[in-house]
Coordinates of C-alpha atoms and ligand atoms in Angstrom, one line a residue:
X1 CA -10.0 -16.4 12.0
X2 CA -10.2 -15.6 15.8
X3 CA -7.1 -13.9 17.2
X4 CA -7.1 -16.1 20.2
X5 CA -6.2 -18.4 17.8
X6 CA -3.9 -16.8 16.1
X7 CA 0.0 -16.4 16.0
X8 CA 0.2 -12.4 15.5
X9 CA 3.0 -11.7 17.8
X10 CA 2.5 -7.6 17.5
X11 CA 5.7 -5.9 19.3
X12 CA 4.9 -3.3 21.5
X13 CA 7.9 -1.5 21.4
X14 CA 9.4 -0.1 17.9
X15 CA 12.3 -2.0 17.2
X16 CA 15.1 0.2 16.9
X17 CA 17.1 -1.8 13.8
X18 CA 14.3 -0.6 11.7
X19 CA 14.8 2.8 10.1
X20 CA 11.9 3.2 8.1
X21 CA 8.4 3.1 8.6
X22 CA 7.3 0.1 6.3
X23 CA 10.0 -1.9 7.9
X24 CA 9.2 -0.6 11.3
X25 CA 5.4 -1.6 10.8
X26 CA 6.2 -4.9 9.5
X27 CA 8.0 -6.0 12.4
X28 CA 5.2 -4.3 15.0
X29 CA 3.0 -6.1 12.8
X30 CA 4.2 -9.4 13.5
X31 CA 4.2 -10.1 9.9
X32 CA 8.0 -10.6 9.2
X33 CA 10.8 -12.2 11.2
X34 CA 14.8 -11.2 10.5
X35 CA 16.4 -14.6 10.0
X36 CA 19.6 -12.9 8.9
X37 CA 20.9 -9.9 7.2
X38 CA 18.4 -9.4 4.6
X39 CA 16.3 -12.7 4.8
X40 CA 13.2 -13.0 6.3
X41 CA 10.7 -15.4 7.8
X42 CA 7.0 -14.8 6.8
X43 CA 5.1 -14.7 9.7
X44 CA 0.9 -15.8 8.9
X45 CA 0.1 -12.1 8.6
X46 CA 2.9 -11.2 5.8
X47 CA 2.3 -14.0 4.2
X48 CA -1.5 -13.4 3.7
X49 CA -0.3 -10.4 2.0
X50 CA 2.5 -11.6 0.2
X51 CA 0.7 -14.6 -1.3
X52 CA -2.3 -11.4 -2.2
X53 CA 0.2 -9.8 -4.0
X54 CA 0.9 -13.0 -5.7
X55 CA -2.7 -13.4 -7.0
X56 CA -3.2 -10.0 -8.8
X57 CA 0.1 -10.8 -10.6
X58 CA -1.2 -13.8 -11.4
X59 CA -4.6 -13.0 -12.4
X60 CA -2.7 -9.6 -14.6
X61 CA -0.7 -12.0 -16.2
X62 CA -3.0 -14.3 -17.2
X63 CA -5.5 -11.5 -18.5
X64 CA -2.3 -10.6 -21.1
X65 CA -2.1 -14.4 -22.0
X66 CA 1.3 -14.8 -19.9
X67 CA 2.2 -18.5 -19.0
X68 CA 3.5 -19.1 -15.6
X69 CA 6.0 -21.7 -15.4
X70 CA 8.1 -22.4 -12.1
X71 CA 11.7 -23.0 -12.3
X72 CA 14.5 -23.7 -9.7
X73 CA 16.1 -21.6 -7.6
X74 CA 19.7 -23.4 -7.7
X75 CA 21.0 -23.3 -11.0
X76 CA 23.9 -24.7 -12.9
X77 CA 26.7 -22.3 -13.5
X78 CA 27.7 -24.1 -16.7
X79 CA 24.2 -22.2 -18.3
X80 CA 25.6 -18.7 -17.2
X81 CA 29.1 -19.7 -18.9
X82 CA 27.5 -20.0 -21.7
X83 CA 25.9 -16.5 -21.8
X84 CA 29.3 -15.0 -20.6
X85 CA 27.6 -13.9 -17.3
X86 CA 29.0 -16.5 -14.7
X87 CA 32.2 -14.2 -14.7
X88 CA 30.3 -10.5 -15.4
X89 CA 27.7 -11.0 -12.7
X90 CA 30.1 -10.3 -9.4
X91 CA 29.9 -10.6 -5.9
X92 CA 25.9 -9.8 -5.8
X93 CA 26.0 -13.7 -7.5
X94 CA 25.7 -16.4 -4.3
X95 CA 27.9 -19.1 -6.0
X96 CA 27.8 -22.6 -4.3
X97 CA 29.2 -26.3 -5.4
X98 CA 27.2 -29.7 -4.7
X99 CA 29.2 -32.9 -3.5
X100 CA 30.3 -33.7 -6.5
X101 CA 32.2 -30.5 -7.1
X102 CA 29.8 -29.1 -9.5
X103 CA 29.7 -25.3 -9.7
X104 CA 25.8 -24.1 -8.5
X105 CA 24.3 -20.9 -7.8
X106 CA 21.4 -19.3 -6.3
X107 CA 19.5 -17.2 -9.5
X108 CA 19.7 -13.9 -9.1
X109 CA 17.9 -13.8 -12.2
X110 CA 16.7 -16.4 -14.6
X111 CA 17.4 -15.4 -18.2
X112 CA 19.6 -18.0 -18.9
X113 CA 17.3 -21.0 -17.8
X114 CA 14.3 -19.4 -19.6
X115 CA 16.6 -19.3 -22.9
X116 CA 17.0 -23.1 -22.4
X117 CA 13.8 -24.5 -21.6
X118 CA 12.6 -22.5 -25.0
X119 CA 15.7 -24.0 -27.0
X120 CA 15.1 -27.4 -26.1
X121 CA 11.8 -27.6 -27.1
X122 CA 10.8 -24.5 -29.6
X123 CA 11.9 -24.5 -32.9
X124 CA 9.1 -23.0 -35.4
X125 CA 8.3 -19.7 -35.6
X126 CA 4.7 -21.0 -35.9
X127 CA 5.0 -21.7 -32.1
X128 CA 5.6 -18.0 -31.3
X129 CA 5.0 -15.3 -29.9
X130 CA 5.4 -17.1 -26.2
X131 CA 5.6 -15.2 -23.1
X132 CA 6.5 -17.5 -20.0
X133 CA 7.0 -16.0 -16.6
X134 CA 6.8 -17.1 -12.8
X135 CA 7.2 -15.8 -9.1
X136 CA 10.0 -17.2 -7.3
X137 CA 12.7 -16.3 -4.5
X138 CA 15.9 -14.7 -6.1
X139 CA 19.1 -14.1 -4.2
X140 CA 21.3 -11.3 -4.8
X141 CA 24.2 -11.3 -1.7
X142 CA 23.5 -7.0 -1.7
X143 CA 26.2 -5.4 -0.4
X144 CA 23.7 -3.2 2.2
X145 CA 20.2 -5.1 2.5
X146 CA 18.0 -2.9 4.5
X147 CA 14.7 -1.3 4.6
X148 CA 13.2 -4.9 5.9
X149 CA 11.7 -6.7 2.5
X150 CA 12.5 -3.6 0.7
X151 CA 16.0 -4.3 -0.2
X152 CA 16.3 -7.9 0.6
X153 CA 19.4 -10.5 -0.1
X154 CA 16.1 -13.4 -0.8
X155 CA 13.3 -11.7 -2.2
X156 CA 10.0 -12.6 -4.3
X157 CA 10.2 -11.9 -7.5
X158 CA 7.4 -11.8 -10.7
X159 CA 10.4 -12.5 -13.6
X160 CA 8.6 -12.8 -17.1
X161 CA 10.4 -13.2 -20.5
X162 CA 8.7 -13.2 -24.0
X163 CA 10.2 -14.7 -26.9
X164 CA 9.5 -13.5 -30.5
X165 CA 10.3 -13.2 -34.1
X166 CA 10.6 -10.0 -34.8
X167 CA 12.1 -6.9 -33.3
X168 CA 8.2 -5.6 -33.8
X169 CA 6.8 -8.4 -32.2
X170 CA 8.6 -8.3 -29.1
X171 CA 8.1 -4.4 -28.5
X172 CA 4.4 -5.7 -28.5
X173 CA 4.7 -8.0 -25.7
X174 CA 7.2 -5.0 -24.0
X175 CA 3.6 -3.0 -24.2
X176 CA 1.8 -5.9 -23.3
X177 CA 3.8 -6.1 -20.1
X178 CA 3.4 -2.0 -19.5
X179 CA -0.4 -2.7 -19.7
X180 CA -0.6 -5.5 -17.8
X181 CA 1.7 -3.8 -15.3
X182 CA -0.5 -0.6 -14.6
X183 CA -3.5 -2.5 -13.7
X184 CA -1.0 -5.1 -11.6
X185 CA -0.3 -2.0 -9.2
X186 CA -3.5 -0.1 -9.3
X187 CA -5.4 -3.0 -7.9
X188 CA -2.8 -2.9 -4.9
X189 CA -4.2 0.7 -4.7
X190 CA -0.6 1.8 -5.6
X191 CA 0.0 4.6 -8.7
X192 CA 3.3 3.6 -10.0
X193 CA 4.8 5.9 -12.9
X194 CA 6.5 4.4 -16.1
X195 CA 10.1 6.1 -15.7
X196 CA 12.7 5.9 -18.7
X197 CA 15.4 4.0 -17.3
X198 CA 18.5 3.1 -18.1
X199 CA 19.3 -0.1 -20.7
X200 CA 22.7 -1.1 -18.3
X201 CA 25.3 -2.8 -20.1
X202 CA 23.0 -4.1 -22.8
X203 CA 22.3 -0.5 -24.3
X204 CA 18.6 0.6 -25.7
X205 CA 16.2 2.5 -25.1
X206 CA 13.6 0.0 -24.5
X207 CA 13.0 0.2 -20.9
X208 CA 11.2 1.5 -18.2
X209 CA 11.0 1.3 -14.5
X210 CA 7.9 1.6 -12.4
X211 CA 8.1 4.2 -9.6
X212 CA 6.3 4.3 -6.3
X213 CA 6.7 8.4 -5.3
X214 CA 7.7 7.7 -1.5
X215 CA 9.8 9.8 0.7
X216 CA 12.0 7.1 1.5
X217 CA 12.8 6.3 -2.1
X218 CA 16.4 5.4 -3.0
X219 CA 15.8 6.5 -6.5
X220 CA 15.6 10.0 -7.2
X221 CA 13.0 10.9 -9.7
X222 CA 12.2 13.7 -12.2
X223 CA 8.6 13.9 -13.9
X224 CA 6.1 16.4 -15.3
X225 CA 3.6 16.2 -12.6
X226 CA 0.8 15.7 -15.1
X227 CA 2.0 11.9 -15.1
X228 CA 0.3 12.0 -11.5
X229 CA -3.2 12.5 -12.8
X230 CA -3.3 9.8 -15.1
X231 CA -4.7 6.4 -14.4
X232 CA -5.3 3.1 -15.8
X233 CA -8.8 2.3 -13.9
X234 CA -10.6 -0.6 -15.2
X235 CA -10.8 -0.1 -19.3
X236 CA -11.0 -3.1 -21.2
X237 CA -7.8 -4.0 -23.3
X238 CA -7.7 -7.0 -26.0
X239 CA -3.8 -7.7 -25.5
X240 CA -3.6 -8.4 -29.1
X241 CA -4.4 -5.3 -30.1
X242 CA -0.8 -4.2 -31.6
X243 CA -2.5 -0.3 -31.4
X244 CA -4.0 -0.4 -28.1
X245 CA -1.9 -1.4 -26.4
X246 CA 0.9 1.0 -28.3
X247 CA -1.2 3.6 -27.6
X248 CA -1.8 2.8 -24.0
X249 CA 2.4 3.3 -23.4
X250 CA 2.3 6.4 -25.9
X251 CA -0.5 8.0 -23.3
X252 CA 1.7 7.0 -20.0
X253 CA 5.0 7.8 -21.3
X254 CA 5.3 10.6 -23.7
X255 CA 5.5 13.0 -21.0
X256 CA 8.8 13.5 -18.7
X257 CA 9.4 11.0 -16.1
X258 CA 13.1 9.6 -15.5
X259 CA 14.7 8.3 -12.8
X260 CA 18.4 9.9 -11.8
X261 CA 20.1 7.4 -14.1
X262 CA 18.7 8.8 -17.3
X263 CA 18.0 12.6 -16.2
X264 CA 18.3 15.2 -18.9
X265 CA 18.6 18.8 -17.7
X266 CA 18.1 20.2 -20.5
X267 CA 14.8 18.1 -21.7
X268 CA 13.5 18.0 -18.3
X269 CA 13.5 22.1 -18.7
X270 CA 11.2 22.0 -21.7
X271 CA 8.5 20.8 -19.2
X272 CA 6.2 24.1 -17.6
X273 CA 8.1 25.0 -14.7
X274 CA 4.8 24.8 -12.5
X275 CA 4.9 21.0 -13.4
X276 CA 8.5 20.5 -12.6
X277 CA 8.7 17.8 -10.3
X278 CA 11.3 16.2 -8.4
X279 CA 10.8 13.6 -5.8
X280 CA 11.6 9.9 -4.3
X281 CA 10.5 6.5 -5.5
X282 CA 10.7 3.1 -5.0
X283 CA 11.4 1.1 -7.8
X284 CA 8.4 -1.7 -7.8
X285 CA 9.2 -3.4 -11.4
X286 CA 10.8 -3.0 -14.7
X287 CA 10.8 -4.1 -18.3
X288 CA 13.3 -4.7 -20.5
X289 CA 13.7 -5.4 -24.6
X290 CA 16.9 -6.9 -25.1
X291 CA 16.5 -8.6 -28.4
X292 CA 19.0 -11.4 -29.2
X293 CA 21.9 -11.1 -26.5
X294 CA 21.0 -14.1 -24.8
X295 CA 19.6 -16.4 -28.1
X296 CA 22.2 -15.8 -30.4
X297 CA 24.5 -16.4 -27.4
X298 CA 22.9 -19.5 -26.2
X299 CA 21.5 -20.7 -29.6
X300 CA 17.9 -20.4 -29.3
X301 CA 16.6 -20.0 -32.6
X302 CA 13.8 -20.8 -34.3
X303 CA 12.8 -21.8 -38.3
X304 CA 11.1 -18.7 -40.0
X305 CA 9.1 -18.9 -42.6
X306 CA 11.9 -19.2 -45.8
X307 CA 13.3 -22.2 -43.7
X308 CA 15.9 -19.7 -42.5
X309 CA 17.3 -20.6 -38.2
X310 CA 16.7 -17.1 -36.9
X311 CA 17.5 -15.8 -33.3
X312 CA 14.5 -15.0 -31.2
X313 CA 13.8 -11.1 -29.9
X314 CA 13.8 -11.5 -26.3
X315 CA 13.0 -9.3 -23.5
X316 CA 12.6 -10.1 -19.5
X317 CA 10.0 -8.5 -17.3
X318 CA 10.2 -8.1 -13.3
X319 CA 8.2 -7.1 -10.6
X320 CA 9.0 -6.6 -6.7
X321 CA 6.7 -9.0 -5.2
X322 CA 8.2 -9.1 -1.6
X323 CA 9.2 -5.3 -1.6
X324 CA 5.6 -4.4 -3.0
X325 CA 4.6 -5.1 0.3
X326 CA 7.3 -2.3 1.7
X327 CA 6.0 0.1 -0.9
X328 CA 2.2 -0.4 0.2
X329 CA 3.3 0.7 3.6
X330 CA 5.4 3.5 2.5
X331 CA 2.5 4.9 0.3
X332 CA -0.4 4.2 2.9
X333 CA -0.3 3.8 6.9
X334 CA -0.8 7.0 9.5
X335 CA 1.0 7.2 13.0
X336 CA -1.4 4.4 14.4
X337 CA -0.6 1.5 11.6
X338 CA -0.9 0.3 8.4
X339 CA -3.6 1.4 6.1
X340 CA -4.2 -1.7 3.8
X341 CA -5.7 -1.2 0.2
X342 CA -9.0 -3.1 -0.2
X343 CA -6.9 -5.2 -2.9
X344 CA -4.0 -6.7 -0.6
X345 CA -5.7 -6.5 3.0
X346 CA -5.1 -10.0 5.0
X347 CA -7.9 -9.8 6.5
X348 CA -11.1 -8.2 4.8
X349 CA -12.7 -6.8 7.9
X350 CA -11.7 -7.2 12.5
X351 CA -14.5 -7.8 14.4
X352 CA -14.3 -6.3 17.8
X353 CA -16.3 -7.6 20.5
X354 CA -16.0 -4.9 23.1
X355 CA -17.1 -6.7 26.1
X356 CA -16.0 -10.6 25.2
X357 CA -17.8 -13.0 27.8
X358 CA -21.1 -10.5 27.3
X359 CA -23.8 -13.0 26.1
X360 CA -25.6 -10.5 23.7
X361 CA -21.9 -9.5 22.3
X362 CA -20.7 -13.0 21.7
X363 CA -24.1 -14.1 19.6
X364 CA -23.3 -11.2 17.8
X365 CA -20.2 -11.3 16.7
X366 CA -20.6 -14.9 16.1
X367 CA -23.1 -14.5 14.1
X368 CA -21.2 -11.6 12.2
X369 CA -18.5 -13.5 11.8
X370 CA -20.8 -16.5 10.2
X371 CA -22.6 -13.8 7.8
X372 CA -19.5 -12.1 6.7
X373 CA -17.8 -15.4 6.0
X374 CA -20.5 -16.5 4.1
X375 CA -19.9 -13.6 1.5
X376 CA -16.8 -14.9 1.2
X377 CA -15.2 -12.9 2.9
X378 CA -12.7 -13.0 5.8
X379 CA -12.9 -11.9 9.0
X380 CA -10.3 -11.1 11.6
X381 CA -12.5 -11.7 15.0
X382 CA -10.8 -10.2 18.3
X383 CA -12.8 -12.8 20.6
X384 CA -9.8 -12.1 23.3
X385 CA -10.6 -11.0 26.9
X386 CA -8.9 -7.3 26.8
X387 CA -9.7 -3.9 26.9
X388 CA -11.4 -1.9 23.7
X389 CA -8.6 -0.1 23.8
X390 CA -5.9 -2.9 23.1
X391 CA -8.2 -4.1 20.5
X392 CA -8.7 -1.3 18.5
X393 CA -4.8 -0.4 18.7
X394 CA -3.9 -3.8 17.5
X395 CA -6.7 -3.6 14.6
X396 CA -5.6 0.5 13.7
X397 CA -1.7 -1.4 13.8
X398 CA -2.2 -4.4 11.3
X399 CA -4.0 -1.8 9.1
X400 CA -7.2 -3.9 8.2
X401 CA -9.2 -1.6 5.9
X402 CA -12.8 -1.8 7.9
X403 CA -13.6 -2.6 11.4
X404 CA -17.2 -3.9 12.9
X405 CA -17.3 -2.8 16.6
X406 CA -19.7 -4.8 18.5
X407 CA -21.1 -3.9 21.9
X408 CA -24.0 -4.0 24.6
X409 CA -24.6 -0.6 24.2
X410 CA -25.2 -0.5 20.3
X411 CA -27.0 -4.1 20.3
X412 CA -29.6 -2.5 22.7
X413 CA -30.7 -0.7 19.6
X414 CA -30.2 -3.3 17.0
X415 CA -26.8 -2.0 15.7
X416 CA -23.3 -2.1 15.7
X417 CA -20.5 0.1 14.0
X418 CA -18.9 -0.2 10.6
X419 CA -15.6 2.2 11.0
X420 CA -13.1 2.9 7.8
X421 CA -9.4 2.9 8.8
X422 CA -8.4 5.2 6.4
X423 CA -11.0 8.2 7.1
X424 CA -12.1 7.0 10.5
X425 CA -15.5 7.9 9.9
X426 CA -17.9 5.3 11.6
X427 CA -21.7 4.6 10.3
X428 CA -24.1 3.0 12.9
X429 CA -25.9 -0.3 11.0
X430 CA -27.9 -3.2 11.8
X431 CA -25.0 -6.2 11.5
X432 CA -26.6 -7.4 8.5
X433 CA -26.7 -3.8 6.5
X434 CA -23.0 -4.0 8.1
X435 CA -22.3 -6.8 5.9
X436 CA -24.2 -6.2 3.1
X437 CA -21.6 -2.6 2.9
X438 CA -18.6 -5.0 2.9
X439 CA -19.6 -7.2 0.2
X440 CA -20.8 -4.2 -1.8
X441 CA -17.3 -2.7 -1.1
X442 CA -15.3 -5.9 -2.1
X443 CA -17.0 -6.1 -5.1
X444 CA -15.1 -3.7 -6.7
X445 CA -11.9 -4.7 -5.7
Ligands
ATP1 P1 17.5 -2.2 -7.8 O1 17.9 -1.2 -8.8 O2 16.5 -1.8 -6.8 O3 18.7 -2.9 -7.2 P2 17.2 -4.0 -10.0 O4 16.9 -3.0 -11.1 O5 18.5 -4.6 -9.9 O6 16.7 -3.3 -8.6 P3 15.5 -5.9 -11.4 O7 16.6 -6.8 -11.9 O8 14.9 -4.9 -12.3 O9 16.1 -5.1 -10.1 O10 14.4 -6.8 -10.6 C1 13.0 -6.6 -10.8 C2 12.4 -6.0 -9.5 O11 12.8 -6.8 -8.4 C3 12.8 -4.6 -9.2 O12 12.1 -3.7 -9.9 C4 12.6 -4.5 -7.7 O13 11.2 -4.2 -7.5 C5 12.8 -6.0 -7.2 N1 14.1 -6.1 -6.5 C6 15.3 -6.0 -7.1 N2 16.3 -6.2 -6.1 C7 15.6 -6.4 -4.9 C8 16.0 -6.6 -3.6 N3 17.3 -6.7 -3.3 N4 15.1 -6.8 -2.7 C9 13.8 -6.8 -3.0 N5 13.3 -6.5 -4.2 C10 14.2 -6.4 -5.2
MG2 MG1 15.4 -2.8 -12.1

């Protein structure tokens, strides 16, 4: 892409609605637009990232044999009677009625139409285990939306929901959905930490929340800060693996970590003081057994294998698409920008011609940008007529992990300059050793 081309209205100023930095960032960023409280236009930048984000959920899921589905946002409010929530839900629920009078709402959340799809067409437990999820907006009418995308009234969701035949079976796909979870948010260069939470109306102790440690945090969080060093890096799981993947949850949640809902003084004082931690998070995903609540209530049962109708063992599985892209910034930018993570970046490296209209510069940088996309990769190119330093402020602001600085002075001696965002350092290359370091980079990522 050439930014002259481009719509990346960047704000100079910081808007003053925005009180924290991943919300502030967005909106200098020009990747977000308010449309009203708590709902938000995707501007080309943020949606590059959002729809990245998307794509290692996807890829996750599919690696855990997850089957995405895609189901309406409007839903019938005769489902939810059924399951008793229509009335239980409250004023979070944005209830509407069509022409005809017919009571609607906008999902907040989709057990209920999951639980009908699988009645009306599963009825053998030979045709289980089944895990079917998808990404799609949600609406909860919050009573405070704010933090930008990071408490949203619309906001992309990853909502997953296994059904089973035994209690066993379904805590299999709950650690299924733990595994696949971990490498989810390490490939967005995030370390989000398994946290007990708390089972809500529905009771048990079968769930946990993932935790981004984050100053601006609405949770309050409690861990033994040797769940820190642990990470998930790239082993190889077989998802059917009843063990591994048990053993996988045993290894990153036998040790302390609770959110404030759940805190226990008193166990949280067995831990070594010296590895007492408290701290802020952001709540990036959860998981959830909840066994037969909605089945038996909604009648989705299946034949076992003495010809007995049995309830299916349900659970549901989220993750914060749209406020994962809030967390990143919370967990990685400096005073200047955004720092993106190789995984999620929008743009995989900005070209900056220092002195556009310079014949030398321009053949190189088009050439650059030819060689680089021809790895596959994609490159932001600042072709505009403005000073160096207006380029490299708008490049250090939208966070793009590398940066190729191209200029008549360097191409004298055959090279430009190949500069990380995060450490700054800058290494001196011919433009095609330039390139060759990018695709050597984004190959493991
Ligand atoms: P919270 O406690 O933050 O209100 P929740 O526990 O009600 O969230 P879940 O039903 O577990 O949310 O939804 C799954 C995921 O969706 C959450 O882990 C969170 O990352 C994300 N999420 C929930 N509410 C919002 C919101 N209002 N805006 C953006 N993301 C949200
Ligand atoms: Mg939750």
């Amino acid at each position: 892409m050439r930014l002259s081309r481009y719509f990346l209205p960047v704000l100079k100023e910081t808007p003053s609605e925005a009180q924290i930095v991943s919300h502030r960032l967005m909106l200098r960023a020009g990747m977000i637009k308010q449309a009203s409280a708590g709902i938000y236009s995707w501007l080309p930048l943020g949606l590059k990232v959002l729809q990245n984000i998307e794509r290692i959920v996807h890829e996750e899921q599919a690696k855990a044999g997850h089957i995405p589905v895609l189901m309406p946002t409007l839903q019938s409010a005769d489902l939810w009677r059924e399951s008793g929530r229509y009335d239980d839900y409250g004023d979070e629920m944005l209830r509407l009625s069509d022409r005809h009078g017919r009571d609607m709402l906008y999902g907040p959340t989709n057990e209920e139409q999951i639980t009908d799809i699988f009645r009306s067409h599963i009825n053998s437990y030979k045709d289980l285990p089944l895990t079917l999820y998808q990404i799609q907006w949600k609406f909860r009418d919050e009573v405070r939306p704010r933090f930008g995308v990071m408490r949203g009234r619309e906001f992309l969701m990853k909502d997953g929901y296994n059904f089973d035949l035994t209690k066993e079976d379904a805590l299999h796909a709950y650690n299924r959905h733990l595994v696949a979870y971990l490498r989810t948010y390490e490939r967005m260069g995030l370390q989000a930490i398994p946290m007990r939470a708390d089972g809500g109306p529905v009771g048990g102790d079968y769930t946990h929340e993932f935790l981004v440690l984050a100053e601006t945090g609405e949770s309050e969080v409690f861990y033994d800060s040797a769940v820190t060093e642990l990470s998930f890096g790239d082993r190889e799981i077989d998802f059917d693996n009843v063990e591994q993947c048990a053993s996988v949850l045993e290894e990153f949640t036998s040790r302390y970590a609770r959110t404030d809902e759940t805190h226990d003084e008193a166990l949280f004082n067995e831990v070594p003081e010296e590895r007492r931690a408290t701290a802020r998070g952001i709540e990036v995903g959860q998981i959830f057994y909840f066994g037969t609540k909605y089945s038996e209530s909604m009648g989705a049962t299946v034949v076992n294998a003495d010809q007995k109708h049995v309830p299916v063992h349900m659970g549901s599985h989220g993750i914060g698409v749209s406020r994962l892209l809030g967390a990143i910034i919370e967990a990685s930018h400096d005073d200047k920008g955004i720092i993106w993570p190789e995984g999620v970046t929008p743009f995989h490296v900005g070209i900056v011609n220092l002195k556009q209209g310079d014949e030398a510069a321009d053949a190189a940088c088009e050439a650059l940008y030819k060689s680089v996309s021809a790895l596959g990769l994609e490159p932001l190119y600042d072709d505009r007529k403005e000073r160096a330093g207006g380029k490299f402020a708008t490049m250090d602001l939208i966070g793009l992990p590398w940066r190729i600085t191209v200029g008549p002075r360097g191409l004298k001696n055959g090279v430009v300059e190949l500069t990380s965002r995060r450490t700054g350092e800058s290494e001196e290359l011919t433009p095609e050793l330039a390139a060759a370091r990018l695709a050597e980079i984004y190959a493991q990522h």
